[in-house]
Structure formats: C-alpha cells, structure tokens
Coordinates of C-alpha atoms in Angstrom, one line a residue:
M615 CA 0.0 0.0 0.0
K616 CA 2.9 2.3 0.7
Y617 CA 4.3 1.9 -2.8
T618 CA 0.9 2.6 -4.3
A619 CA 0.6 5.9 -2.4
L620 CA 4.1 6.8 -3.4
R621 CA 3.4 6.1 -7.1
S622 CA 0.2 8.1 -7.0
C623 CA 1.9 11.0 -5.3
R624 CA 4.5 11.0 -8.1
A625 CA 1.8 10.9 -10.8
V626 CA 0.0 13.8 -9.2
R627 CA 3.2 15.8 -9.0
R628 CA 4.0 15.1 -12.7
L629 CA 0.5 16.0 -13.7
A630 CA 0.5 19.2 -11.7
T631 CA 3.9 20.2 -13.2
R632 CA 2.6 19.7 -16.7
I633 CA -0.5 21.7 -16.0
E634 CA 1.6 24.5 -14.6
E635 CA 3.9 24.5 -17.6
A636 CA 0.9 24.6 -19.9
T637 CA -0.6 27.6 -18.1
R638 CA 2.6 29.5 -18.3
Q639 CA 2.7 29.3 -22.1
P640 CA -0.9 28.8 -23.2
D641 CA -1.5 27.5 -26.7
R642 CA -3.0 30.1 -28.9
G643 CA -5.2 27.6 -30.7
D644 CA -4.0 28.5 -34.2
I645 CA -4.8 25.9 -36.7
S646 CA -3.3 26.4 -40.2
I647 CA -5.6 26.2 -43.2
T648 CA -3.5 23.3 -44.5
T649 CA -4.4 21.2 -41.5
V650 CA -8.1 21.9 -42.0
I651 CA -7.9 21.0 -45.7
I652 CA -6.1 17.8 -44.9
W653 CA -8.6 16.8 -42.2
V654 CA -11.6 17.6 -44.5
A655 CA -10.0 15.6 -47.3
A656 CA -9.3 12.6 -45.0
V657 CA -12.9 12.6 -43.6
G658 CA -14.4 13.0 -47.1
G659 CA -12.3 10.2 -48.4
A660 CA -13.2 7.9 -45.6
L661 CA -16.9 8.7 -46.1
A662 CA -16.6 8.0 -49.8
I663 CA -14.9 4.7 -49.3
A664 CA -17.5 3.7 -46.6
G665 CA -20.3 4.7 -49.0
T666 CA -18.9 2.8 -51.9
I667 CA -18.5 -0.3 -49.7
A668 CA -22.1 0.1 -48.5
V669 CA -23.4 0.4 -52.1
V670 CA -21.5 -2.7 -53.2
I671 CA -22.7 -4.8 -50.3
A672 CA -26.3 -3.6 -50.8
K673 CA -26.1 -4.4 -54.5
Y674 CA -24.6 -7.9 -54.1
N675 CA -26.3 -8.8 -50.8
L676 CA -28.4 -11.6 -52.3
S677 CA -25.4 -13.1 -54.1
L678 CA -23.3 -13.0 -50.9
S679 CA -25.9 -14.6 -48.7
G680 CA -25.2 -18.0 -50.1
I681 CA -21.5 -17.9 -49.2

C-alpha cells in the first residue's frame, strides 16, 4: 500500500507540473488552413470509401448470402 501511495503521489506531481507549464505558455489555438484542408479531405475520403462499400454490399447482398 505504501508503494501505491508513493506512485500516485509521483503521478499527481507530474500532472501538476505539466498543467503548470501549460498555463505559463498557453496554446494560442491557431490551426493552419492546410491542416483543416487535410482533415476535411481525409474525412471526405473515408466517407466516400464507406459509402462505396455500403453500395456494393447492398447491390450484391443476395449473391453474398449463399457464401
């Protein structure tokens, strides 16, 4: 039990130190337009692939049911 308390105390200290460092130099929250474009393209591509798979499965559902 002693070691568990010691480990949790260390973890709390580490977390408190990280939070303190983050508050000293706050993130401005700037996101570049390139990052937004990449994320939109990635999500759009994933949705297109998922949609294509859904259409193919719906089209060949009866043929695949006998497998």
